[in-house]
PDB file of C-alpha atoms in Angstrom:
ATOM      1  CA  SER A   8      92.014 126.005  83.748  1.00  0.00           C
ATOM      2  CA  TRP A   9      91.099 123.342  86.275  1.00  0.00           C
ATOM      3  CA  VAL A  10      93.456 120.349  85.891  1.00  0.00           C
ATOM      4  CA  MET A  11      91.527 117.064  86.159  1.00  0.00           C
ATOM      5  CA  THR A  12      94.185 114.481  85.332  1.00  0.00           C
ATOM      6  CA  CYS A  13      97.937 114.002  85.190  1.00  0.00           C
ATOM      7  CA  ALA A  14     100.398 111.235  84.359  1.00  0.00           C
ATOM      8  CA  PHE A  15     104.113 110.522  84.719  1.00  0.00           C
ATOM      9  CA  GLU A  16     106.173 108.791  82.032  1.00  0.00           C
ATOM     10  CA  ARG A  17     107.874 105.957  83.904  1.00  0.00           C
ATOM     11  CA  LYS A  18     110.402 104.509  81.435  1.00  0.00           C
ATOM     12  CA  GLU A  19     112.729 107.462  81.044  1.00  0.00           C
ATOM     13  CA  ASN A  20     111.133 109.463  83.913  1.00  0.00           C
ATOM     14  CA  ASN A  21     111.412 112.579  81.811  1.00  0.00           C
ATOM     15  CA  HIS A  22     107.876 113.753  81.005  1.00  0.00           C
ATOM     16  CA  VAL A  23     104.603 114.588  82.716  1.00  0.00           C
ATOM     17  CA  ALA A  24     101.268 115.214  81.023  1.00  0.00           C
ATOM     18  CA  CYS A  25      98.128 116.900  82.309  1.00  0.00           C
ATOM     19  CA  GLY A  26      94.772 118.127  81.107  1.00  0.00           C
ATOM     20  CA  GLY A  27      91.384 119.337  82.229  1.00  0.00           C
ATOM     21  CA  LEU A  28      88.812 121.964  81.423  1.00  0.00           C
ATOM     22  CA  ASP A  29      91.004 123.536  78.716  1.00  0.00           C
ATOM     23  CA  ASN A  30      90.344 120.445  76.508  1.00  0.00           C
ATOM     24  CA  LEU A  31      94.126 120.127  75.960  1.00  0.00           C
ATOM     25  CA  CYS A  32      96.725 117.546  76.915  1.00  0.00           C
ATOM     26  CA  SER A  33      99.853 119.489  77.879  1.00  0.00           C
ATOM     27  CA  VAL A  34     103.146 117.572  77.943  1.00  0.00           C
ATOM     28  CA  TYR A  35     106.133 118.900  79.919  1.00  0.00           C
ATOM     29  CA  ASN A  36     109.801 117.919  79.764  1.00  0.00           C
ATOM     30  CA  LEU A  37     111.135 117.782  83.319  1.00  0.00           C
ATOM     31  CA  ASP A  38     114.598 118.840  82.128  1.00  0.00           C
ATOM     32  CA  SER A  39     113.243 122.160  80.880  1.00  0.00           C
ATOM     33  CA  PRO A  40     114.397 125.308  82.699  1.00  0.00           C
ATOM     34  CA  SER A  41     112.031 127.166  85.004  1.00  0.00           C
ATOM     35  CA  PRO A  42     109.522 128.660  84.375  1.00  0.00           C
ATOM     36  CA  MET A  43     108.560 125.454  82.621  1.00  0.00           C
ATOM     37  CA  ARG A  44     106.572 125.659  79.402  1.00  0.00           C
ATOM     38  CA  ALA A  45     104.721 122.817  77.727  1.00  0.00           C
ATOM     39  CA  LYS A  46     106.786 120.814  75.251  1.00  0.00           C
ATOM     40  CA  CYS A  47     103.610 120.254  73.238  1.00  0.00           C
ATOM     41  CA  GLU A  48      99.865 120.721  73.542  1.00  0.00           C
ATOM     42  CA  LEU A  49      97.727 117.965  72.075  1.00  0.00           C
ATOM     43  CA  SER A  50      94.517 119.486  70.740  1.00  0.00           C
ATOM     44  CA  ALA A  51      91.634 117.557  69.171  1.00  0.00           C
ATOM     45  CA  HIS A  52      89.135 116.908  71.983  1.00  0.00           C
ATOM     46  CA  ASP A  53      85.918 118.939  72.098  1.00  0.00           C
ATOM     47  CA  GLY A  54      85.428 118.379  75.823  1.00  0.00           C
ATOM     48  CA  TYR A  55      87.348 118.300  79.089  1.00  0.00           C
ATOM     49  CA  LEU A  56      90.155 115.776  79.552  1.00  0.00           C
ATOM     50  CA  SER A  57      89.214 113.226  82.193  1.00  0.00           C
ATOM     51  CA  CYS A  58      92.247 110.928  82.027  1.00  0.00           C
ATOM     52  CA  VAL A  59      95.688 110.738  80.388  1.00  0.00           C
ATOM     53  CA  ARG A  60      98.191 107.854  80.362  1.00  0.00           C
ATOM     54  CA  PHE A  61     101.596 107.300  78.767  1.00  0.00           C
ATOM     55  CA  ILE A  62     101.793 104.102  76.705  1.00  0.00           C
ATOM     56  CA  ASP A  63     105.535 104.593  76.174  1.00  0.00           C
ATOM     57  CA  THR A  64     107.974 107.448  75.615  1.00  0.00           C
ATOM     58  CA  THR A  65     106.308 108.495  72.345  1.00  0.00           C
ATOM     59  CA  LYS A  66     102.592 107.668  72.678  1.00  0.00           C
ATOM     60  CA  ILE A  67      99.839 108.959  74.943  1.00  0.00           C
ATOM     61  CA  VAL A  68      96.171 108.000  75.223  1.00  0.00           C
ATOM     62  CA  THR A  69      93.506 110.364  76.575  1.00  0.00           C
ATOM     63  CA  SER A  70      89.813 110.180  77.457  1.00  0.00           C
ATOM     64  CA  SER A  71      87.419 113.097  77.347  1.00  0.00           C
ATOM     65  CA  GLY A  72      83.989 114.482  78.101  1.00  0.00           C
ATOM     66  CA  ASP A  73      83.401 114.543  74.344  1.00  0.00           C
ATOM     67  CA  SER A  74      82.837 110.739  74.639  1.00  0.00           C
ATOM     68  CA  THR A  75      86.046 109.844  72.784  1.00  0.00           C
ATOM     69  CA  CYS A  76      89.481 108.492  73.538  1.00  0.00           C
ATOM     70  CA  ILE A  77      92.472 109.510  71.399  1.00  0.00           C
ATOM     71  CA  LEU A  78      95.849 107.892  70.799  1.00  0.00           C
ATOM     72  CA  TRP A  79      98.539 110.534  70.241  1.00  0.00           C
ATOM     73  CA  ASP A  80     102.025 110.691  68.754  1.00  0.00           C
ATOM     74  CA  MET A  81     103.871 112.904  71.209  1.00  0.00           C
ATOM     75  CA  GLY A  82     106.644 113.678  68.707  1.00  0.00           C
ATOM     76  CA  THR A  83     104.395 115.092  65.997  1.00  0.00           C
ATOM     77  CA  GLY A  84     101.587 116.262  68.284  1.00  0.00           C
ATOM     78  CA  GLU A  85      99.071 114.562  65.989  1.00  0.00           C
ATOM     79  CA  ALA A  86      96.247 112.132  66.764  1.00  0.00           C
ATOM     80  CA  ILE A  87      97.003 108.616  65.518  1.00  0.00           C
ATOM     81  CA  GLN A  88      93.581 107.114  66.224  1.00  0.00           C
ATOM     82  CA  THR A  89      90.264 108.342  67.629  1.00  0.00           C
ATOM     83  CA  PHE A  90      87.986 105.889  69.453  1.00  0.00           C
ATOM     84  CA  THR A  91      84.346 106.940  69.249  1.00  0.00           C
ATOM     85  CA  ASP A  92      82.115 104.036  70.379  1.00  0.00           C
ATOM     86  CA  HIS A  93      81.053 105.549  73.732  1.00  0.00           C
ATOM     87  CA  THR A  94      77.780 107.482  73.871  1.00  0.00           C
ATOM     88  CA  GLY A  95      78.544 109.350  77.111  1.00  0.00           C
ATOM     89  CA  ASP A  96      81.480 111.156  78.683  1.00  0.00           C
ATOM     90  CA  ALA A  97      84.578 108.932  78.772  1.00  0.00           C
ATOM     91  CA  MET A  98      85.610 109.276  82.419  1.00  0.00           C
ATOM     92  CA  SER A  99      88.620 107.027  82.904  1.00  0.00           C
ATOM     93  CA  LEU A 100      91.005 104.659  81.169  1.00  0.00           C
ATOM     94  CA  SER A 101      93.558 102.040  82.149  1.00  0.00           C
ATOM     95  CA  LEU A 102      96.386 100.468  80.162  1.00  0.00           C
ATOM     96  CA  ASN A 103      96.791  96.703  80.057  1.00  0.00           C
ATOM     97  CA  PRO A 104     100.033  95.989  81.965  1.00  0.00           C
ATOM     98  CA  LYS A 105     100.725  92.945  79.791  1.00  0.00           C
ATOM     99  CA  ASP A 106      99.780  94.305  76.357  1.00  0.00           C
ATOM    100  CA  PRO A 107     100.807  97.831  75.262  1.00  0.00           C
ATOM    101  CA  ASN A 108      98.215  97.743  72.462  1.00  0.00           C
ATOM    102  CA  MET A 109      95.238  97.266  74.802  1.00  0.00           C
ATOM    103  CA  PHE A 110      93.417  99.672  77.096  1.00  0.00           C
ATOM    104  CA  VAL A 111      90.006  99.847  78.753  1.00  0.00           C
ATOM    105  CA  SER A 112      87.817 102.936  79.109  1.00  0.00           C
ATOM    106  CA  ALA A 113      84.857 103.709  81.372  1.00  0.00           C
ATOM    107  CA  SER A 114      82.007 106.045  80.531  1.00  0.00           C
ATOM    108  CA  CYS A 115      78.858 107.804  81.667  1.00  0.00           C
ATOM    109  CA  ASP A 116      77.012 105.522  79.232  1.00  0.00           C
ATOM    110  CA  ALA A 117      77.419 102.890  82.013  1.00  0.00           C
ATOM    111  CA  THR A 118      79.698 100.667  79.909  1.00  0.00           C
ATOM    112  CA  ALA A 119      83.370  99.786  79.917  1.00  0.00           C
ATOM    113  CA  LYS A 120      85.011  99.148  76.545  1.00  0.00           C
ATOM    114  CA  VAL A 121      88.226  97.328  75.722  1.00  0.00           C
ATOM    115  CA  TRP A 122      90.233  98.683  72.799  1.00  0.00           C
ATOM    116  CA  ASP A 123      93.093  97.586  70.581  1.00  0.00           C
ATOM    117  CA  THR A 124      95.008 100.723  69.574  1.00  0.00           C
ATOM    118  CA  ARG A 125      95.425  99.283  66.074  1.00  0.00           C
ATOM    119  CA  GLN A 126      91.642  99.214  65.533  1.00  0.00           C
ATOM    120  CA  GLN A 127      89.112 102.045  65.605  1.00  0.00           C
ATOM    121  CA  SER A 128      86.220 100.070  67.104  1.00  0.00           C
ATOM    122  CA  ALA A 129      86.106  98.516  70.561  1.00  0.00           C
ATOM    123  CA  THR A 130      86.933  94.822  70.766  1.00  0.00           C
ATOM    124  CA  HIS A 131      84.722  94.229  73.859  1.00  0.00           C
ATOM    125  CA  THR A 132      81.854  96.080  75.531  1.00  0.00           C
ATOM    126  CA  PHE A 133      80.936  95.301  79.137  1.00  0.00           C
ATOM    127  CA  ALA A 134      77.553  96.322  80.558  1.00  0.00           C
ATOM    128  CA  GLY A 135      76.129  95.804  84.038  1.00  0.00           C
ATOM    129  CA  HIS A 136      76.431  99.116  85.857  1.00  0.00           C
ATOM    130  CA  GLU A 137      73.255 101.158  86.305  1.00  0.00           C
ATOM    131  CA  SER A 138      74.856 104.602  86.282  1.00  0.00           C
ATOM    132  CA  ASP A 139      78.014 106.513  85.303  1.00  0.00           C
ATOM    133  CA  ILE A 140      81.280 104.576  85.599  1.00  0.00           C
ATOM    134  CA  ASN A 141      83.797 106.975  87.113  1.00  0.00           C
ATOM    135  CA  SER A 142      86.912 104.835  87.260  1.00  0.00           C
ATOM    136  CA  VAL A 143      88.460 101.703  85.771  1.00  0.00           C
ATOM    137  CA  ALA A 144      91.669  99.798  86.495  1.00  0.00           C
ATOM    138  CA  PHE A 145      93.260  96.680  85.023  1.00  0.00           C
ATOM    139  CA  MET A 146      94.302  93.858  87.294  1.00  0.00           C
ATOM    140  CA  PRO A 147      98.064  93.203  87.225  1.00  0.00           C
ATOM    141  CA  ASN A 148      97.506  89.990  85.215  1.00  0.00           C
ATOM    142  CA  GLY A 149      95.943  91.945  82.339  1.00  0.00           C
ATOM    143  CA  ASN A 150      93.020  89.521  82.020  1.00  0.00           C
ATOM    144  CA  SER A 151      90.473  91.342  84.195  1.00  0.00           C
ATOM    145  CA  PHE A 152      89.613  94.862  85.273  1.00  0.00           C
ATOM    146  CA  GLY A 153      87.640  96.581  88.006  1.00  0.00           C
ATOM    147  CA  THR A 154      85.197  99.479  87.788  1.00  0.00           C
ATOM    148  CA  GLY A 155      83.612 101.952  90.199  1.00  0.00           C
ATOM    149  CA  SER A 156      80.288 103.670  89.523  1.00  0.00           C
ATOM    150  CA  ASP A 157      77.741 106.175  90.778  1.00  0.00           C
ATOM    151  CA  ASP A 158      75.409 103.177  91.271  1.00  0.00           C
ATOM    152  CA  SER A 159      77.318 102.511  94.557  1.00  0.00           C
ATOM    153  CA  SER A 160      78.950  99.351  93.236  1.00  0.00           C
ATOM    154  CA  CYS A 161      82.324  98.114  92.089  1.00  0.00           C
ATOM    155  CA  ARG A 162      82.414  95.303  89.564  1.00  0.00           C
ATOM    156  CA  LEU A 163      85.031  92.881  88.317  1.00  0.00           C
ATOM    157  CA  PHE A 164      84.955  91.957  84.627  1.00  0.00           C
ATOM    158  CA  ASP A 165      86.991  89.235  82.929  1.00  0.00           C
ATOM    159  CA  ILE A 166      87.998  89.644  79.281  1.00  0.00           C
ATOM    160  CA  ARG A 167      88.472  85.895  78.692  1.00  0.00           C
ATOM    161  CA  ALA A 168      84.984  85.102  79.998  1.00  0.00           C
ATOM    162  CA  TYR A 169      83.559  88.279  78.406  1.00  0.00           C
ATOM    163  CA  SER A 170      81.402  88.789  81.494  1.00  0.00           C
ATOM    164  CA  GLN A 171      81.097  90.213  84.980  1.00  0.00           C
ATOM    165  CA  VAL A 172      82.607  87.832  87.519  1.00  0.00           C
ATOM    166  CA  ASN A 173      82.034  89.693  90.802  1.00  0.00           C
ATOM    167  CA  LEU A 174      80.001  92.558  92.257  1.00  0.00           C
ATOM    168  CA  PHE A 175      80.998  94.539  95.351  1.00  0.00           C
ATOM    169  CA  GLN A 176      78.206  96.388  97.151  1.00  0.00           C
ATOM    170  CA  ASN A 177      75.985  96.264 100.212  1.00  0.00           C
ATOM    171  CA  GLU A 178      72.911  98.075 101.455  1.00  0.00           C
ATOM    172  CA  ARG A 179      74.940 100.333 103.767  1.00  0.00           C
ATOM    173  CA  ILE A 180      76.826 101.921 100.875  1.00  0.00           C
ATOM    174  CA  LEU A 181      74.584 104.516  99.247  1.00  0.00           C
ATOM    175  CA  CYS A 182      77.097 106.780  97.520  1.00  0.00           C
ATOM    176  CA  GLY A 183      79.164 106.701  94.356  1.00  0.00           C
ATOM    177  CA  ILE A 184      82.690 105.447  93.797  1.00  0.00           C
ATOM    178  CA  THR A 185      85.227 107.952  92.491  1.00  0.00           C
ATOM    179  CA  SER A 186      88.355 105.861  91.976  1.00  0.00           C
ATOM    180  CA  VAL A 187      89.578 102.247  91.923  1.00  0.00           C
ATOM    181  CA  ASP A 188      92.933 100.453  91.850  1.00  0.00           C
ATOM    182  CA  PHE A 189      94.326  96.987  92.573  1.00  0.00           C
ATOM    183  CA  SER A 190      96.915  95.700  94.991  1.00  0.00           C
ATOM    184  CA  LYS A 191     100.144  94.403  93.484  1.00  0.00           C
ATOM    185  CA  THR A 192      98.860  90.807  93.444  1.00  0.00           C
ATOM    186  CA  GLY A 193      95.375  91.776  92.265  1.00  0.00           C
ATOM    187  CA  ARG A 194      93.779  90.177  95.342  1.00  0.00           C
ATOM    188  CA  ILE A 195      92.381  93.465  96.719  1.00  0.00           C
ATOM    189  CA  LEU A 196      90.330  96.015  94.803  1.00  0.00           C
ATOM    190  CA  PHE A 197      90.630  99.413  96.501  1.00  0.00           C
ATOM    191  CA  ALA A 198      87.837 101.945  95.984  1.00  0.00           C
ATOM    192  CA  GLY A 199      87.342 105.548  97.075  1.00  0.00           C
ATOM    193  CA  TYR A 200      83.825 106.705  97.978  1.00  0.00           C
ATOM    194  CA  ASP A 201      81.862 109.942  98.166  1.00  0.00           C
ATOM    195  CA  ASP A 202      81.032 109.225 101.844  1.00  0.00           C
ATOM    196  CA  TYR A 203      84.658 109.991 102.874  1.00  0.00           C
ATOM    197  CA  ASN A 204      85.631 106.298 103.114  1.00  0.00           C
ATOM    198  CA  TRP A 205      87.785 103.930 101.118  1.00  0.00           C
ATOM    199  CA  HIS A 206      87.210 100.187 100.986  1.00  0.00           C
ATOM    200  CA  GLY A 207      89.389  97.247 100.040  1.00  0.00           C
ATOM    201  CA  TRP A 208      87.423  94.331  98.534  1.00  0.00           C
ATOM    202  CA  ASP A 209      88.718  90.752  98.374  1.00  0.00           C
ATOM    203  CA  VAL A 210      88.122  89.783  94.740  1.00  0.00           C
ATOM    204  CA  LEU A 211      88.152  86.040  95.536  1.00  0.00           C
ATOM    205  CA  LYS A 212      85.127  86.318  97.823  1.00  0.00           C
ATOM    206  CA  LYS A 213      81.507  87.008  96.950  1.00  0.00           C
ATOM    207  CA  GLY A 214      81.124  90.767  97.062  1.00  0.00           C
ATOM    208  CA  GLU A 215      77.368  91.303  96.830  1.00  0.00           C
ATOM    209  CA  GLY A 216      75.983  92.050 100.287  1.00  0.00           C
ATOM    210  CA  ALA A 217      79.395  91.460 101.849  1.00  0.00           C
ATOM    211  CA  THR A 218      81.562  93.685 104.006  1.00  0.00           C
ATOM    212  CA  ALA A 219      84.834  94.869 102.531  1.00  0.00           C
ATOM    213  CA  ALA A 220      88.057  93.347 103.824  1.00  0.00           C
ATOM    214  CA  PHE A 221      89.321  96.843 104.674  1.00  0.00           C
ATOM    215  CA  VAL A 222      87.390 100.008 105.491  1.00  0.00           C
ATOM    216  CA  GLU A 223      88.978 103.324 106.479  1.00  0.00           C
ATOM    217  CA  SER A 224      87.152 106.558 107.292  1.00  0.00           C
ATOM    218  CA  LYS A 225      89.894 109.005 108.284  1.00  0.00           C
ATOM    219  CA  HIS A 226      89.197 111.621 105.592  1.00  0.00           C
ATOM    220  CA  GLU A 227      86.835 114.518 106.279  1.00  0.00           C
ATOM    221  CA  ASN A 228      85.477 114.867 102.728  1.00  0.00           C
ATOM    222  CA  ARG A 229      84.982 112.684  99.651  1.00  0.00           C
ATOM    223  CA  VAL A 230      87.869 110.491  98.572  1.00  0.00           C
ATOM    224  CA  SER A 231      88.405 111.779  95.044  1.00  0.00           C
ATOM    225  CA  CYS A 232      91.332 109.581  93.968  1.00  0.00           C
ATOM    226  CA  LEU A 233      93.513 106.712  95.117  1.00  0.00           C
ATOM    227  CA  GLY A 234      96.364 104.617  93.789  1.00  0.00           C
ATOM    228  CA  VAL A 235      98.793 101.841  94.706  1.00  0.00           C
ATOM    229  CA  ASN A 236     102.526 102.344  94.103  1.00  0.00           C
ATOM    230  CA  ASN A 237     102.664  99.516  91.576  1.00  0.00           C
ATOM    231  CA  GLY A 238     105.766  99.042  89.450  1.00  0.00           C
ATOM    232  CA  ASP A 239     108.964  97.032  89.354  1.00  0.00           C
ATOM    233  CA  GLY A 240     110.920  98.614  92.195  1.00  0.00           C
ATOM    234  CA  GLN A 241     111.837  97.119  95.545  1.00  0.00           C
ATOM    235  CA  TYR A 242     108.958  98.797  97.355  1.00  0.00           C
ATOM    236  CA  ALA A 243     106.323  98.388  94.635  1.00  0.00           C
ATOM    237  CA  GLY A 244     102.902  97.496  95.978  1.00  0.00           C
ATOM    238  CA  THR A 245     103.709  98.399  99.573  1.00  0.00           C
ATOM    239  CA  ALA A 246     101.545 101.515  99.931  1.00  0.00           C
ATOM    240  CA  LEU A 247      98.199 103.033  98.990  1.00  0.00           C
ATOM    241  CA  CYS A 248      97.715 106.785  98.636  1.00  0.00           C
ATOM    242  CA  THR A 249      94.290 108.420  98.899  1.00  0.00           C
ATOM    243  CA  GLY A 250      93.440 111.992  97.948  1.00  0.00           C
ATOM    244  CA  SER A 251      90.421 113.854  99.255  1.00  0.00           C
ATOM    245  CA  TRP A 252      88.475 117.072  98.963  1.00  0.00           C
ATOM    246  CA  ASP A 253      89.602 117.673 102.562  1.00  0.00           C
ATOM    247  CA  THR A 254      92.909 118.796 100.898  1.00  0.00           C
ATOM    248  CA  PHE A 255      94.918 115.904 102.369  1.00  0.00           C
ATOM    249  CA  LEU A 256      96.806 113.036 100.777  1.00  0.00           C
ATOM    250  CA  LYS A 257      97.089 110.055 103.105  1.00  0.00           C
ATOM    251  CA  ILE A 258      99.505 107.159 102.628  1.00  0.00           C
ATOM    252  CA  TRP A 259      98.538 103.743 103.973  1.00  0.00           C
ATOM    253  CA  ALA A 260     101.244 101.107 104.330  1.00  0.00           C
TER     254      ALA A 260
END
């Protein structure tokens, strides 16, 4: 089946997880002999898997086209908690880098919801987008997050203020956003677009009607995903990778 998402466990660097149109989250142990078989298959979603992330070495959280997110125990293969407040496909999720119990999800119901894994209901709901939200990413400080939507805008929401604090769009951008991520400092919000471009928005400047701080148009098809090499290593935050339907990955440094 078509794989739509994958994740790498970064504490012990020993597992990868993936999922897609098979409605399963398959977890692989990288020490397994070839041909590699899944260590476990997490099955409870009734729709495609849109996003998977490792919380730690034993827990995984997934989002799905069935409008839910699920917290899993990788050891038992059982669902610990199911989060059901969205009314449209849950398209993306992001873990809070400062709080392992918090994550944010984005949905086709045009909202982003913040969750505490110890509670079943969302702790915050953020509205403002006018169409599907395709991607969400926490800022490195864990207090704010960015979103990208089919309404041609990116937005910055702050949990402490419980509101939108910036909007990034202009009249020349008429297509949807597929993916977002932040620079290591959180100053730049990177976004991939359906018009083959990616933009880097300065979050400290007014974004509505403005021109992005960085614009690149070297892909020959839609930019379907992007990410910054954030982490704790020596070279963390020094590069951005973009993936496109033109079959190329490009690294910008």
